[in-house]
Amino acid sequence: MNAAKNVLLLAGFALLSACAAPGEGAKAKSGYAAAAPVIKALEAYHQANAVYPASLDMLVPTFIAGDRLAATMPDKKATPFAYRQVANGYELSFSYTGTGTNQCVYRANTEGWKCYGAY
């Protein structure tokens, strides 16, 4: 009985190790690609107004089309971006599911993505 449990445990670890880490894989890459024009629009708004917008809706239609405010994942499900102003910038994030739930956050003041999640 213990041998069977050990085999199942090892199989579970092998399955999890084959999964992409948070921020990696096709869904994360789709989110990054969908976020790129939103980030560009946020920066253009900032250039024009010397502040970041209070909401993403303020970008439409001058800086970006409204249908670009969601990340479409490889499974064709659209996930709206979350946005908030922070000191000296903003945070833009999207979430996706796979084996677990993941969230990727872009912070303008650090110019980079950080992703978190659980398998």
PDB file of C-alpha atoms in Angstrom:
ATOM      1  CA  MET A   1       0.000   0.000   0.000  1.00  0.00           C
ATOM      2  CA  ASN A   2       2.834   2.425   0.840  1.00  0.00           C
ATOM      3  CA  ALA A   3       4.499   1.681  -2.489  1.00  0.00           C
ATOM      4  CA  ALA A   4       1.309   2.622  -4.350  1.00  0.00           C
ATOM      5  CA  LYS A   5       1.063   5.894  -2.400  1.00  0.00           C
ATOM      6  CA  ASN A   6       4.687   6.694  -3.198  1.00  0.00           C
ATOM      7  CA  VAL A   7       4.107   6.062  -6.906  1.00  0.00           C
ATOM      8  CA  LEU A   8       1.057   8.341  -6.883  1.00  0.00           C
ATOM      9  CA  LEU A   9       2.971  11.007  -4.984  1.00  0.00           C
ATOM     10  CA  LEU A  10       5.864  10.880  -7.446  1.00  0.00           C
ATOM     11  CA  ALA A  11       3.450  11.013 -10.376  1.00  0.00           C
ATOM     12  CA  GLY A  12       1.807  14.100  -8.860  1.00  0.00           C
ATOM     13  CA  PHE A  13       5.144  15.851  -8.445  1.00  0.00           C
ATOM     14  CA  ALA A  14       6.094  14.988 -12.013  1.00  0.00           C
ATOM     15  CA  LEU A  15       2.820  16.406 -13.299  1.00  0.00           C
ATOM     16  CA  LEU A  16       3.258  19.650 -11.372  1.00  0.00           C
ATOM     17  CA  SER A  17       6.856  20.061 -12.488  1.00  0.00           C
ATOM     18  CA  ALA A  18       5.661  19.867 -16.105  1.00  0.00           C
ATOM     19  CA  CYS A  19       3.347  22.860 -15.557  1.00  0.00           C
ATOM     20  CA  ALA A  20       4.528  26.340 -16.430  1.00  0.00           C
ATOM     21  CA  ALA A  21       5.498  28.522 -13.491  1.00  0.00           C
ATOM     22  CA  PRO A  22       3.440  31.680 -12.861  1.00  0.00           C
ATOM     23  CA  GLY A  23       4.296  34.194 -15.573  1.00  0.00           C
ATOM     24  CA  GLU A  24       5.462  31.556 -18.031  1.00  0.00           C
ATOM     25  CA  GLY A  25       3.612  29.584 -20.667  1.00  0.00           C
ATOM     26  CA  ALA A  26       1.127  30.410 -23.406  1.00  0.00           C
ATOM     27  CA  LYS A  27      -1.482  32.128 -21.223  1.00  0.00           C
ATOM     28  CA  ALA A  28       1.049  34.456 -19.608  1.00  0.00           C
ATOM     29  CA  LYS A  29       2.545  35.315 -23.002  1.00  0.00           C
ATOM     30  CA  SER A  30      -0.935  36.084 -24.350  1.00  0.00           C
ATOM     31  CA  GLY A  31      -1.561  38.375 -21.399  1.00  0.00           C
ATOM     32  CA  TYR A  32       1.729  40.214 -21.903  1.00  0.00           C
ATOM     33  CA  ALA A  33       0.997  40.677 -25.614  1.00  0.00           C
ATOM     34  CA  ALA A  34      -2.513  41.972 -24.925  1.00  0.00           C
ATOM     35  CA  ALA A  35      -1.168  44.339 -22.242  1.00  0.00           C
ATOM     36  CA  ALA A  36       1.469  45.929 -24.491  1.00  0.00           C
ATOM     37  CA  PRO A  37      -0.934  48.304 -26.306  1.00  0.00           C
ATOM     38  CA  VAL A  38      -2.634  49.176 -22.997  1.00  0.00           C
ATOM     39  CA  ILE A  39       0.726  50.096 -21.476  1.00  0.00           C
ATOM     40  CA  LYS A  40       1.541  52.133 -24.585  1.00  0.00           C
ATOM     41  CA  ALA A  41      -1.824  53.940 -24.300  1.00  0.00           C
ATOM     42  CA  LEU A  42      -1.244  54.648 -20.596  1.00  0.00           C
ATOM     43  CA  GLU A  43       2.133  56.185 -21.393  1.00  0.00           C
ATOM     44  CA  ALA A  44       0.644  58.253 -24.250  1.00  0.00           C
ATOM     45  CA  TYR A  45      -2.092  59.514 -21.918  1.00  0.00           C
ATOM     46  CA  HIS A  46       0.561  60.426 -19.361  1.00  0.00           C
ATOM     47  CA  GLN A  47       2.564  62.304 -22.009  1.00  0.00           C
ATOM     48  CA  ALA A  48      -0.523  64.257 -23.059  1.00  0.00           C
ATOM     49  CA  ASN A  49      -1.886  64.992 -19.572  1.00  0.00           C
ATOM     50  CA  ALA A  50       1.100  64.791 -17.187  1.00  0.00           C
ATOM     51  CA  VAL A  51      -0.855  62.308 -15.041  1.00  0.00           C
ATOM     52  CA  TYR A  52      -2.039  58.743 -15.439  1.00  0.00           C
ATOM     53  CA  PRO A  53      -5.784  58.254 -15.915  1.00  0.00           C
ATOM     54  CA  ALA A  54      -8.077  57.458 -12.999  1.00  0.00           C
ATOM     55  CA  SER A  55      -9.421  54.454 -14.943  1.00  0.00           C
ATOM     56  CA  LEU A  56      -8.682  52.587 -18.155  1.00  0.00           C
ATOM     57  CA  ASP A  57     -11.980  53.840 -19.594  1.00  0.00           C
ATOM     58  CA  MET A  58     -10.420  57.304 -19.816  1.00  0.00           C
ATOM     59  CA  LEU A  59      -8.112  55.956 -22.543  1.00  0.00           C
ATOM     60  CA  VAL A  60     -11.025  55.135 -24.868  1.00  0.00           C
ATOM     61  CA  PRO A  61     -11.299  56.098 -27.738  1.00  0.00           C
ATOM     62  CA  THR A  62      -8.450  58.621 -28.025  1.00  0.00           C
ATOM     63  CA  PHE A  63      -5.610  56.356 -26.941  1.00  0.00           C
ATOM     64  CA  ILE A  64      -6.977  52.826 -27.437  1.00  0.00           C
ATOM     65  CA  ALA A  65     -10.081  50.964 -28.621  1.00  0.00           C
ATOM     66  CA  GLY A  66     -12.358  49.707 -25.851  1.00  0.00           C
ATOM     67  CA  ASP A  67     -12.085  46.084 -26.953  1.00  0.00           C
ATOM     68  CA  ARG A  68      -8.339  46.167 -26.188  1.00  0.00           C
ATOM     69  CA  LEU A  69      -8.926  46.487 -22.423  1.00  0.00           C
ATOM     70  CA  ALA A  70      -9.044  42.720 -21.877  1.00  0.00           C
ATOM     71  CA  ALA A  71      -6.496  39.970 -22.333  1.00  0.00           C
ATOM     72  CA  THR A  72      -7.720  37.177 -24.588  1.00  0.00           C
ATOM     73  CA  MET A  73      -6.147  33.905 -23.559  1.00  0.00           C
ATOM     74  CA  PRO A  74      -5.351  30.971 -25.868  1.00  0.00           C
ATOM     75  CA  ASP A  75      -8.620  29.317 -24.760  1.00  0.00           C
ATOM     76  CA  LYS A  76     -10.398  32.412 -26.186  1.00  0.00           C
ATOM     77  CA  LYS A  77     -11.628  33.581 -22.772  1.00  0.00           C
ATOM     78  CA  ALA A  78     -11.224  37.318 -22.254  1.00  0.00           C
ATOM     79  CA  THR A  79      -9.950  38.508 -18.893  1.00  0.00           C
ATOM     80  CA  PRO A  80     -10.351  42.229 -18.184  1.00  0.00           C
ATOM     81  CA  PHE A  81      -7.247  44.044 -17.030  1.00  0.00           C
ATOM     82  CA  ALA A  82      -7.224  45.432 -13.508  1.00  0.00           C
ATOM     83  CA  TYR A  83      -5.753  48.901 -13.156  1.00  0.00           C
ATOM     84  CA  ARG A  84      -4.978  51.226 -10.294  1.00  0.00           C
ATOM     85  CA  GLN A  85      -2.942  54.342  -9.757  1.00  0.00           C
ATOM     86  CA  VAL A  86      -0.063  54.102  -7.299  1.00  0.00           C
ATOM     87  CA  ALA A  87       2.544  56.602  -6.142  1.00  0.00           C
ATOM     88  CA  ASN A  88       4.603  57.662  -9.170  1.00  0.00           C
ATOM     89  CA  GLY A  89       2.779  55.389 -11.583  1.00  0.00           C
ATOM     90  CA  TYR A  90       0.242  52.626 -11.923  1.00  0.00           C
ATOM     91  CA  GLU A  91      -0.274  48.884 -11.750  1.00  0.00           C
ATOM     92  CA  LEU A  92      -1.840  46.903 -14.565  1.00  0.00           C
ATOM     93  CA  SER A  93      -2.644  43.248 -13.969  1.00  0.00           C
ATOM     94  CA  PHE A  94      -4.352  40.223 -15.426  1.00  0.00           C
ATOM     95  CA  SER A  95      -5.216  36.822 -14.035  1.00  0.00           C
ATOM     96  CA  TYR A  96      -5.395  33.434 -15.659  1.00  0.00           C
ATOM     97  CA  THR A  97      -6.005  29.860 -14.653  1.00  0.00           C
ATOM     98  CA  GLY A  98      -4.303  26.682 -15.611  1.00  0.00           C
ATOM     99  CA  THR A  99      -3.359  24.074 -13.098  1.00  0.00           C
ATOM    100  CA  GLY A 100      -3.794  26.861 -10.537  1.00  0.00           C
ATOM    101  CA  THR A 101      -4.663  30.554 -10.405  1.00  0.00           C
ATOM    102  CA  ASN A 102      -2.042  33.096 -11.427  1.00  0.00           C
ATOM    103  CA  GLN A 103      -1.814  36.873 -11.477  1.00  0.00           C
ATOM    104  CA  CYS A 104       0.696  39.019 -13.348  1.00  0.00           C
ATOM    105  CA  VAL A 105       1.196  42.654 -12.316  1.00  0.00           C
ATOM    106  CA  TYR A 106       3.011  45.340 -14.302  1.00  0.00           C
ATOM    107  CA  ARG A 107       4.275  48.239 -12.214  1.00  0.00           C
ATOM    108  CA  ALA A 108       5.107  51.316 -14.259  1.00  0.00           C
ATOM    109  CA  ASN A 109       7.595  52.657 -11.742  1.00  0.00           C
ATOM    110  CA  THR A 110       9.644  49.452 -11.895  1.00  0.00           C
ATOM    111  CA  GLU A 111       9.014  48.766 -15.593  1.00  0.00           C
ATOM    112  CA  GLY A 112       8.503  45.084 -15.188  1.00  0.00           C
ATOM    113  CA  TRP A 113       6.134  42.197 -14.673  1.00  0.00           C
ATOM    114  CA  LYS A 114       5.877  40.158 -11.485  1.00  0.00           C
ATOM    115  CA  CYS A 115       3.723  37.058 -11.485  1.00  0.00           C
ATOM    116  CA  TYR A 116       2.362  35.106  -8.570  1.00  0.00           C
ATOM    117  CA  GLY A 117       0.297  32.008  -8.302  1.00  0.00           C
ATOM    118  CA  ALA A 118      -0.273  28.560  -7.013  1.00  0.00           C
ATOM    119  CA  TYR A 119      -0.411  25.227  -8.773  1.00  0.00           C
TER     120      TYR A 119
END
